[in-house]
Amino acid sequence: MSEVLLKEFRPGLWLSELSLADFDVRGAVIVGERSALVWDTLSRPADMAPVKALLGDASCMVAYSHADWDHVWGTAGLPDCVTIVAHDLCRVRFDTDVPAKLDAMRSQEPGQWEDVRLIPPAVTFATAMTVDLGGVVVELHHLPGHTEDCLIAFVPQWGIFLAGDTVETPFPVVGEAAAIPGWLNSLERWAGDERIETVIPCHGDIGGRDIIQANIDYLGSLTREAPPAVSDTLSPFYVTTHRLNLKALGRDAL
Ligand SMILES: [Zn+2]
C-alpha cells in the first residue's frame, strides 16, 4: 500500500500526493492564521496521517472536491475536522453511489477497505461559498461536468486554482455527455481569468491556465466529426478513459 507524500508547495499551501493502483491522486491543505482547510481526504483514513500531523491542534475543516472514492474515503483519519463542506449533490451521492462503490470495492478486494468510514458533508451549497481561514480566503465554486457535484477551490490572493477533477492531465474523465456544454462554458470562463497563475488538478501535472485550455480542447474535440486520436504512450488507465469518454458520447474510438 503506498503512502501519502505531503509537501509544501508555497507558504500556507501543502499538497498531499498518493499513488493508487491505476493512477495518482492529489489533495491539498490550505493553512490560514485561524484555521485550515483540507481539500479532499483521499482514499483511506491512513492517507490523512501526515495531514493530521501537520495540523496538530489547529482548527480545521474539510472540503470535498466531489464524492468519488479516491477523494473522500480518508475523512475518518481527521477526527478533529468536524466541519465538512461540499456541494448539495455531493451530499446526495452519500446516500446512493458512494456506499455502493464501497460495497463493490470491499467485495472485489476483501479486507482492503474495512477501515473506510463514509462521512457525508454537513455544510453544503449550490453555487459558491467563501471560507476565510484568517489571512487567506478560499472561494469554492460549483463546476459540474466530470460529475454533477464537482467543485473547484480558488485562492485569489495566491492565484491558485485547485481544479479537483474538473481539469486533468492528459485529459478529464467524462461522466455524462449532456454535461459537456456547461462544463466547457465554465472552463472557458476560468481559462480567461487572469488572476489564475497556477492550476493544481487532483490527477496529473500542475501548470498554468494552459492546462484548463488543453481540457477545453480535448472536450471540444470529442464532439467533432473525427474522434481525436490520442498518444499511444498513454497509460492503460487513460487509454481506457479515452475509449469510455467517446462511448459516453455514443462514439467508438479509432
Ligand atoms: Zn478523481
PDB file of C-alpha atoms and ligand atoms in Angstrom:
ATOM      1  CA  MET A   1       0.000   0.000   0.000  1.00  0.00           C
ATOM      2  CA  SER A   2       1.519   3.306  -0.985  1.00  0.00           C
ATOM      3  CA  GLU A   3       1.851   6.244   1.374  1.00  0.00           C
ATOM      4  CA  VAL A   4       0.870   9.848   1.009  1.00  0.00           C
ATOM      5  CA  LEU A   5       3.626  12.365   0.426  1.00  0.00           C
ATOM      6  CA  LEU A   6       2.851  15.756   1.910  1.00  0.00           C
ATOM      7  CA  LYS A   7       4.911  18.614   0.551  1.00  0.00           C
ATOM      8  CA  GLU A   8       4.866  22.360   0.938  1.00  0.00           C
ATOM      9  CA  PHE A   9       4.013  23.931  -2.420  1.00  0.00           C
ATOM     10  CA  ARG A  10       4.159  27.546  -1.230  1.00  0.00           C
ATOM     11  CA  PRO A  11       3.773  29.177   2.189  1.00  0.00           C
ATOM     12  CA  GLY A  12       0.371  28.147   3.536  1.00  0.00           C
ATOM     13  CA  LEU A  13      -0.289  25.506   0.862  1.00  0.00           C
ATOM     14  CA  TRP A  14       0.620  21.834   1.164  1.00  0.00           C
ATOM     15  CA  LEU A  15      -0.116  19.110  -1.363  1.00  0.00           C
ATOM     16  CA  SER A  16      -0.902  15.505  -0.397  1.00  0.00           C
ATOM     17  CA  GLU A  17       0.011  13.071  -3.152  1.00  0.00           C
ATOM     18  CA  LEU A  18      -0.742   9.372  -3.385  1.00  0.00           C
ATOM     19  CA  SER A  19      -0.138   6.648  -5.973  1.00  0.00           C
ATOM     20  CA  LEU A  20      -3.053   4.246  -6.374  1.00  0.00           C
ATOM     21  CA  ALA A  21      -3.058   1.073  -8.455  1.00  0.00           C
ATOM     22  CA  ASP A  22      -4.158   2.744 -11.702  1.00  0.00           C
ATOM     23  CA  PHE A  23      -3.476   6.441 -11.209  1.00  0.00           C
ATOM     24  CA  ASP A  24      -2.160   9.122  -8.843  1.00  0.00           C
ATOM     25  CA  VAL A  25      -4.346  11.419  -6.780  1.00  0.00           C
ATOM     26  CA  ARG A  26      -3.594  14.713  -5.088  1.00  0.00           C
ATOM     27  CA  GLY A  27      -5.269  16.664  -2.296  1.00  0.00           C
ATOM     28  CA  ALA A  28      -4.261  19.900  -0.601  1.00  0.00           C
ATOM     29  CA  VAL A  29      -4.166  21.651   2.743  1.00  0.00           C
ATOM     30  CA  ILE A  30      -4.548  25.428   2.958  1.00  0.00           C
ATOM     31  CA  VAL A  31      -3.330  26.780   6.269  1.00  0.00           C
ATOM     32  CA  GLY A  32      -4.568  30.176   7.457  1.00  0.00           C
ATOM     33  CA  GLU A  33      -3.929  32.098  10.665  1.00  0.00           C
ATOM     34  CA  ARG A  34      -7.132  30.895  12.329  1.00  0.00           C
ATOM     35  CA  SER A  35      -7.841  27.569  10.703  1.00  0.00           C
ATOM     36  CA  ALA A  36      -7.002  25.197   7.888  1.00  0.00           C
ATOM     37  CA  LEU A  37      -8.971  23.712   5.012  1.00  0.00           C
ATOM     38  CA  VAL A  38      -8.261  20.168   3.832  1.00  0.00           C
ATOM     39  CA  TRP A  39      -9.132  19.786   0.134  1.00  0.00           C
ATOM     40  CA  ASP A  40     -10.066  16.089  -0.196  1.00  0.00           C
ATOM     41  CA  THR A  41      -9.164  13.257   2.150  1.00  0.00           C
ATOM     42  CA  LEU A  42      -8.005  10.740  -0.499  1.00  0.00           C
ATOM     43  CA  SER A  43      -8.757   7.036  -0.362  1.00  0.00           C
ATOM     44  CA  ARG A  44      -8.406   5.722   3.195  1.00  0.00           C
ATOM     45  CA  PRO A  45      -8.057   7.101   6.748  1.00  0.00           C
ATOM     46  CA  ALA A  46      -4.326   6.300   6.892  1.00  0.00           C
ATOM     47  CA  ASP A  47      -3.814   8.665   3.937  1.00  0.00           C
ATOM     48  CA  MET A  48      -4.577  11.547   6.285  1.00  0.00           C
ATOM     49  CA  ALA A  49      -1.887  10.671   8.865  1.00  0.00           C
ATOM     50  CA  PRO A  50       0.646  13.229   7.557  1.00  0.00           C
ATOM     51  CA  VAL A  51      -2.081  15.864   7.285  1.00  0.00           C
ATOM     52  CA  LYS A  52      -3.171  15.185  10.858  1.00  0.00           C
ATOM     53  CA  ALA A  53       0.433  15.556  12.000  1.00  0.00           C
ATOM     54  CA  LEU A  54       0.767  18.824  10.081  1.00  0.00           C
ATOM     55  CA  LEU A  55      -2.410  20.276  11.573  1.00  0.00           C
ATOM     56  CA  GLY A  56      -1.762  19.275  15.180  1.00  0.00           C
ATOM     57  CA  ASP A  57      -4.298  21.123  17.327  1.00  0.00           C
ATOM     58  CA  ALA A  58      -5.177  23.670  14.637  1.00  0.00           C
ATOM     59  CA  SER A  59      -8.828  24.232  13.890  1.00  0.00           C
ATOM     60  CA  CYS A  60      -9.680  22.641  10.557  1.00  0.00           C
ATOM     61  CA  MET A  61     -12.397  21.863   8.086  1.00  0.00           C
ATOM     62  CA  VAL A  62     -12.639  19.562   5.080  1.00  0.00           C
ATOM     63  CA  ALA A  63     -13.939  20.368   1.610  1.00  0.00           C
ATOM     64  CA  TYR A  64     -14.781  17.562  -0.804  1.00  0.00           C
ATOM     65  CA  SER A  65     -13.999  18.318  -4.447  1.00  0.00           C
ATOM     66  CA  HIS A  66     -16.648  15.675  -5.282  1.00  0.00           C
ATOM     67  CA  ALA A  67     -17.823  12.340  -3.900  1.00  0.00           C
ATOM     68  CA  ASP A  68     -15.657   9.932  -5.924  1.00  0.00           C
ATOM     69  CA  TRP A  69     -13.989   7.329  -3.733  1.00  0.00           C
ATOM     70  CA  ASP A  70     -10.376   8.446  -4.205  1.00  0.00           C
ATOM     71  CA  HIS A  71     -11.254  11.908  -2.828  1.00  0.00           C
ATOM     72  CA  VAL A  72     -13.480  11.287   0.209  1.00  0.00           C
ATOM     73  CA  TRP A  73     -12.734   7.931   1.835  1.00  0.00           C
ATOM     74  CA  GLY A  74      -9.968   9.141   4.156  1.00  0.00           C
ATOM     75  CA  THR A  75     -12.025  11.538   6.285  1.00  0.00           C
ATOM     76  CA  ALA A  76     -12.121   9.258   9.352  1.00  0.00           C
ATOM     77  CA  GLY A  77      -8.372   9.894   9.614  1.00  0.00           C
ATOM     78  CA  LEU A  78      -9.115  13.507  10.600  1.00  0.00           C
ATOM     79  CA  PRO A  79     -11.455  13.097  13.584  1.00  0.00           C
ATOM     80  CA  ASP A  80     -10.906  16.712  14.711  1.00  0.00           C
ATOM     81  CA  CYS A  81     -12.071  18.207  11.413  1.00  0.00           C
ATOM     82  CA  VAL A  82     -15.750  18.115  12.172  1.00  0.00           C
ATOM     83  CA  THR A  83     -16.966  20.590   9.565  1.00  0.00           C
ATOM     84  CA  ILE A  84     -17.162  19.088   6.094  1.00  0.00           C
ATOM     85  CA  VAL A  85     -18.209  21.273   3.207  1.00  0.00           C
ATOM     86  CA  ALA A  86     -19.289  20.158  -0.259  1.00  0.00           C
ATOM     87  CA  HIS A  87     -21.846  20.680  -2.988  1.00  0.00           C
ATOM     88  CA  ASP A  88     -25.517  19.830  -2.312  1.00  0.00           C
ATOM     89  CA  LEU A  89     -25.327  16.973  -4.824  1.00  0.00           C
ATOM     90  CA  CYS A  90     -22.250  15.526  -3.103  1.00  0.00           C
ATOM     91  CA  ARG A  91     -24.410  15.036  -0.011  1.00  0.00           C
ATOM     92  CA  VAL A  92     -26.988  13.216  -2.136  1.00  0.00           C
ATOM     93  CA  ARG A  93     -24.326  10.875  -3.510  1.00  0.00           C
ATOM     94  CA  PHE A  94     -23.500   9.704   0.029  1.00  0.00           C
ATOM     95  CA  ASP A  95     -26.958   8.088   0.021  1.00  0.00           C
ATOM     96  CA  THR A  96     -26.539   6.486  -3.394  1.00  0.00           C
ATOM     97  CA  ASP A  97     -23.366   5.680  -5.335  1.00  0.00           C
ATOM     98  CA  VAL A  98     -20.790   6.351  -2.575  1.00  0.00           C
ATOM     99  CA  PRO A  99     -21.874   3.432  -0.317  1.00  0.00           C
ATOM    100  CA  ALA A 100     -22.482   1.276  -3.408  1.00  0.00           C
ATOM    101  CA  LYS A 101     -18.889   1.862  -4.568  1.00  0.00           C
ATOM    102  CA  LEU A 102     -17.525   0.966  -1.120  1.00  0.00           C
ATOM    103  CA  ASP A 103     -19.577  -2.248  -1.080  1.00  0.00           C
ATOM    104  CA  ALA A 104     -18.244  -3.112  -4.540  1.00  0.00           C
ATOM    105  CA  MET A 105     -14.608  -2.426  -3.599  1.00  0.00           C
ATOM    106  CA  ARG A 106     -14.964  -4.466  -0.390  1.00  0.00           C
ATOM    107  CA  SER A 107     -16.229  -7.452  -2.312  1.00  0.00           C
ATOM    108  CA  GLN A 108     -13.581  -7.094  -5.037  1.00  0.00           C
ATOM    109  CA  GLU A 109     -10.714  -6.716  -2.549  1.00  0.00           C
ATOM    110  CA  PRO A 110     -11.753  -8.403   0.708  1.00  0.00           C
ATOM    111  CA  GLY A 111     -10.082  -6.964   3.802  1.00  0.00           C
ATOM    112  CA  GLN A 112      -8.619  -3.968   1.945  1.00  0.00           C
ATOM    113  CA  TRP A 113     -11.211  -1.310   2.702  1.00  0.00           C
ATOM    114  CA  GLU A 114     -12.562  -2.261   6.130  1.00  0.00           C
ATOM    115  CA  ASP A 115     -11.148   0.883   7.784  1.00  0.00           C
ATOM    116  CA  VAL A 116     -13.015   3.283   5.498  1.00  0.00           C
ATOM    117  CA  ARG A 117     -15.941   5.119   7.070  1.00  0.00           C
ATOM    118  CA  LEU A 118     -18.162   7.215   4.860  1.00  0.00           C
ATOM    119  CA  ILE A 119     -18.599  10.687   6.346  1.00  0.00           C
ATOM    120  CA  PRO A 120     -21.036  12.874   4.408  1.00  0.00           C
ATOM    121  CA  PRO A 121     -20.671  16.649   4.241  1.00  0.00           C
ATOM    122  CA  ALA A 122     -22.620  18.599   6.864  1.00  0.00           C
ATOM    123  CA  VAL A 123     -22.459  22.007   5.180  1.00  0.00           C
ATOM    124  CA  THR A 124     -23.496  22.111   1.548  1.00  0.00           C
ATOM    125  CA  PHE A 125     -24.204  24.798  -1.040  1.00  0.00           C
ATOM    126  CA  ALA A 126     -25.491  25.118  -4.602  1.00  0.00           C
ATOM    127  CA  THR A 127     -23.319  27.684  -6.361  1.00  0.00           C
ATOM    128  CA  ALA A 128     -20.433  29.110  -4.363  1.00  0.00           C
ATOM    129  CA  MET A 129     -19.156  29.609  -0.843  1.00  0.00           C
ATOM    130  CA  THR A 130     -16.324  31.662   0.607  1.00  0.00           C
ATOM    131  CA  VAL A 131     -14.214  30.473   3.524  1.00  0.00           C
ATOM    132  CA  ASP A 132     -11.990  32.916   5.436  1.00  0.00           C
ATOM    133  CA  LEU A 133      -9.203  30.973   7.170  1.00  0.00           C
ATOM    134  CA  GLY A 134      -7.548  34.098   8.569  1.00  0.00           C
ATOM    135  CA  GLY A 135      -5.142  35.862   6.237  1.00  0.00           C
ATOM    136  CA  VAL A 136      -6.263  33.695   3.338  1.00  0.00           C
ATOM    137  CA  VAL A 137      -9.671  33.448   1.701  1.00  0.00           C
ATOM    138  CA  VAL A 138     -10.767  30.396  -0.296  1.00  0.00           C
ATOM    139  CA  GLU A 139     -13.619  30.502  -2.787  1.00  0.00           C
ATOM    140  CA  LEU A 140     -15.404  27.230  -3.519  1.00  0.00           C
ATOM    141  CA  HIS A 141     -17.306  27.163  -6.815  1.00  0.00           C
ATOM    142  CA  HIS A 142     -19.570  24.529  -8.339  1.00  0.00           C
ATOM    143  CA  LEU A 143     -18.196  23.311 -11.685  1.00  0.00           C
ATOM    144  CA  PRO A 144     -20.196  20.263 -12.820  1.00  0.00           C
ATOM    145  CA  GLY A 145     -19.047  18.120 -15.723  1.00  0.00           C
ATOM    146  CA  HIS A 146     -16.800  15.272 -14.614  1.00  0.00           C
ATOM    147  CA  THR A 147     -19.518  14.608 -12.045  1.00  0.00           C
ATOM    148  CA  GLU A 148     -22.531  16.732 -11.184  1.00  0.00           C
ATOM    149  CA  ASP A 149     -21.202  17.627  -7.710  1.00  0.00           C
ATOM    150  CA  CYS A 150     -17.713  18.848  -8.711  1.00  0.00           C
ATOM    151  CA  LEU A 151     -16.168  21.896  -7.067  1.00  0.00           C
ATOM    152  CA  ILE A 152     -13.053  23.914  -7.634  1.00  0.00           C
ATOM    153  CA  ALA A 153     -11.274  25.930  -4.924  1.00  0.00           C
ATOM    154  CA  PHE A 154      -9.825  29.285  -5.899  1.00  0.00           C
ATOM    155  CA  VAL A 155      -7.436  31.295  -3.717  1.00  0.00           C
ATOM    156  CA  PRO A 156      -7.415  34.723  -5.420  1.00  0.00           C
ATOM    157  CA  GLN A 157      -4.573  36.242  -3.423  1.00  0.00           C
ATOM    158  CA  TRP A 158      -2.232  33.415  -4.370  1.00  0.00           C
ATOM    159  CA  GLY A 159      -3.522  32.888  -7.915  1.00  0.00           C
ATOM    160  CA  ILE A 160      -4.055  29.225  -7.026  1.00  0.00           C
ATOM    161  CA  PHE A 161      -6.808  27.218  -8.729  1.00  0.00           C
ATOM    162  CA  LEU A 162      -7.419  23.793  -7.169  1.00  0.00           C
ATOM    163  CA  ALA A 163      -9.247  22.148 -10.044  1.00  0.00           C
ATOM    164  CA  GLY A 164     -10.460  18.938  -8.405  1.00  0.00           C
ATOM    165  CA  ASP A 165     -11.340  16.598 -11.278  1.00  0.00           C
ATOM    166  CA  THR A 166     -12.814  19.367 -13.463  1.00  0.00           C
ATOM    167  CA  VAL A 167      -9.437  19.564 -15.200  1.00  0.00           C
ATOM    168  CA  GLU A 168      -6.919  16.772 -15.500  1.00  0.00           C
ATOM    169  CA  THR A 169      -3.840  15.822 -17.462  1.00  0.00           C
ATOM    170  CA  PRO A 170      -3.682  14.318 -20.004  1.00  0.00           C
ATOM    171  CA  PHE A 171      -7.479  14.770 -20.195  1.00  0.00           C
ATOM    172  CA  PRO A 172     -10.529  14.540 -17.965  1.00  0.00           C
ATOM    173  CA  VAL A 173     -12.922  11.690 -17.300  1.00  0.00           C
ATOM    174  CA  VAL A 174     -16.343  12.404 -18.800  1.00  0.00           C
ATOM    175  CA  GLY A 175     -19.333  11.382 -16.722  1.00  0.00           C
ATOM    176  CA  GLU A 176     -22.315  12.228 -18.881  1.00  0.00           C
ATOM    177  CA  ALA A 177     -22.131  13.692 -22.361  1.00  0.00           C
ATOM    178  CA  ALA A 178     -25.024  16.045 -21.590  1.00  0.00           C
ATOM    179  CA  ALA A 179     -22.857  17.852 -19.059  1.00  0.00           C
ATOM    180  CA  ILE A 180     -20.139  18.787 -21.569  1.00  0.00           C
ATOM    181  CA  PRO A 181     -21.577  22.098 -22.880  1.00  0.00           C
ATOM    182  CA  GLY A 182     -21.998  23.549 -19.375  1.00  0.00           C
ATOM    183  CA  TRP A 183     -18.613  22.163 -18.362  1.00  0.00           C
ATOM    184  CA  LEU A 184     -16.971  23.853 -21.355  1.00  0.00           C
ATOM    185  CA  ASN A 185     -18.678  27.172 -20.573  1.00  0.00           C
ATOM    186  CA  SER A 186     -17.372  27.171 -17.026  1.00  0.00           C
ATOM    187  CA  LEU A 187     -13.873  26.124 -18.059  1.00  0.00           C
ATOM    188  CA  GLU A 188     -13.772  28.857 -20.696  1.00  0.00           C
ATOM    189  CA  ARG A 189     -14.658  31.443 -18.080  1.00  0.00           C
ATOM    190  CA  TRP A 190     -11.875  30.277 -15.777  1.00  0.00           C
ATOM    191  CA  ALA A 191      -9.391  29.919 -18.642  1.00  0.00           C
ATOM    192  CA  GLY A 192      -9.889  33.636 -19.290  1.00  0.00           C
ATOM    193  CA  ASP A 193      -9.429  34.633 -15.653  1.00  0.00           C
ATOM    194  CA  GLU A 194      -6.066  36.328 -15.452  1.00  0.00           C
ATOM    195  CA  ARG A 195      -5.978  36.081 -11.672  1.00  0.00           C
ATOM    196  CA  ILE A 196      -5.145  32.376 -12.047  1.00  0.00           C
ATOM    197  CA  GLU A 197      -1.422  31.674 -12.046  1.00  0.00           C
ATOM    198  CA  THR A 198      -1.273  28.035 -11.034  1.00  0.00           C
ATOM    199  CA  VAL A 199      -3.685  25.206 -11.807  1.00  0.00           C
ATOM    200  CA  ILE A 200      -3.462  22.204  -9.493  1.00  0.00           C
ATOM    201  CA  PRO A 201      -5.656  19.275 -10.568  1.00  0.00           C
ATOM    202  CA  CYS A 202      -6.259  16.199  -8.434  1.00  0.00           C
ATOM    203  CA  HIS A 203      -4.825  13.999 -11.191  1.00  0.00           C
ATOM    204  CA  GLY A 204      -1.844  14.796 -13.385  1.00  0.00           C
ATOM    205  CA  ASP A 205       0.500  17.699 -13.920  1.00  0.00           C
ATOM    206  CA  ILE A 206       0.441  21.079 -12.235  1.00  0.00           C
ATOM    207  CA  GLY A 207       0.703  24.053 -14.596  1.00  0.00           C
ATOM    208  CA  GLY A 208      -0.839  27.320 -15.660  1.00  0.00           C
ATOM    209  CA  ARG A 209      -4.116  28.167 -17.397  1.00  0.00           C
ATOM    210  CA  ASP A 210      -2.846  26.227 -20.425  1.00  0.00           C
ATOM    211  CA  ILE A 211      -3.993  23.077 -18.602  1.00  0.00           C
ATOM    212  CA  ILE A 212      -7.555  24.407 -18.499  1.00  0.00           C
ATOM    213  CA  GLN A 213      -7.290  25.232 -22.207  1.00  0.00           C
ATOM    214  CA  ALA A 214      -5.983  21.743 -23.025  1.00  0.00           C
ATOM    215  CA  ASN A 215      -9.034  20.237 -21.291  1.00  0.00           C
ATOM    216  CA  ILE A 216     -11.330  22.590 -23.228  1.00  0.00           C
ATOM    217  CA  ASP A 217      -9.661  21.498 -26.468  1.00  0.00           C
ATOM    218  CA  TYR A 218      -9.993  17.809 -25.617  1.00  0.00           C
ATOM    219  CA  LEU A 219     -13.650  18.051 -24.553  1.00  0.00           C
ATOM    220  CA  GLY A 220     -14.449  20.092 -27.664  1.00  0.00           C
ATOM    221  CA  SER A 221     -12.688  17.555 -29.880  1.00  0.00           C
ATOM    222  CA  LEU A 222     -14.828  14.693 -28.560  1.00  0.00           C
ATOM    223  CA  THR A 223     -17.856  16.121 -30.312  1.00  0.00           C
ATOM    224  CA  ARG A 224     -16.165  16.713 -33.679  1.00  0.00           C
ATOM    225  CA  GLU A 225     -16.728  14.509 -36.663  1.00  0.00           C
ATOM    226  CA  ALA A 226     -13.448  12.635 -36.483  1.00  0.00           C
ATOM    227  CA  PRO A 227     -12.819  11.477 -32.935  1.00  0.00           C
ATOM    228  CA  PRO A 228      -9.418  12.610 -31.698  1.00  0.00           C
ATOM    229  CA  ALA A 229      -6.559  10.190 -31.837  1.00  0.00           C
ATOM    230  CA  VAL A 230      -4.588  10.175 -28.621  1.00  0.00           C
ATOM    231  CA  SER A 231      -0.983   9.317 -27.975  1.00  0.00           C
ATOM    232  CA  ASP A 232      -0.137   5.624 -27.751  1.00  0.00           C
ATOM    233  CA  THR A 233       2.246   6.428 -24.901  1.00  0.00           C
ATOM    234  CA  LEU A 234      -0.731   6.937 -22.582  1.00  0.00           C
ATOM    235  CA  SER A 235      -1.056   4.772 -19.508  1.00  0.00           C
ATOM    236  CA  PRO A 236      -3.623   1.941 -19.738  1.00  0.00           C
ATOM    237  CA  PHE A 237      -5.905   3.946 -17.441  1.00  0.00           C
ATOM    238  CA  TYR A 238      -6.094   6.869 -19.868  1.00  0.00           C
ATOM    239  CA  VAL A 239      -6.350   4.639 -22.951  1.00  0.00           C
ATOM    240  CA  THR A 240      -9.454   3.151 -21.339  1.00  0.00           C
ATOM    241  CA  THR A 241     -10.665   6.566 -20.177  1.00  0.00           C
ATOM    242  CA  HIS A 242     -10.487   7.940 -23.722  1.00  0.00           C
ATOM    243  CA  ARG A 243     -12.459   4.968 -25.047  1.00  0.00           C
ATOM    244  CA  LEU A 244     -15.089   5.417 -22.315  1.00  0.00           C
ATOM    245  CA  ASN A 245     -15.246   9.174 -22.936  1.00  0.00           C
ATOM    246  CA  LEU A 246     -16.041   8.535 -26.594  1.00  0.00           C
ATOM    247  CA  LYS A 247     -18.550   5.881 -25.595  1.00  0.00           C
ATOM    248  CA  ALA A 248     -20.265   8.390 -23.305  1.00  0.00           C
ATOM    249  CA  LEU A 249     -20.885  10.407 -26.464  1.00  0.00           C
ATOM    250  CA  GLY A 250     -22.118   7.330 -28.305  1.00  0.00           C
ATOM    251  CA  ARG A 251     -18.937   7.057 -30.370  1.00  0.00           C
ATOM    252  CA  ASP A 252     -16.258   4.469 -30.940  1.00  0.00           C
ATOM    253  CA  ALA A 253     -12.560   5.056 -30.594  1.00  0.00           C
ATOM    254  CA  LEU A 254     -10.438   4.807 -33.717  1.00  0.00           C
TER     255      LEU A 254
HETATM  256 ZN    ZN B   1     -10.567  11.540  -9.101  1.00  0.00          ZN
END
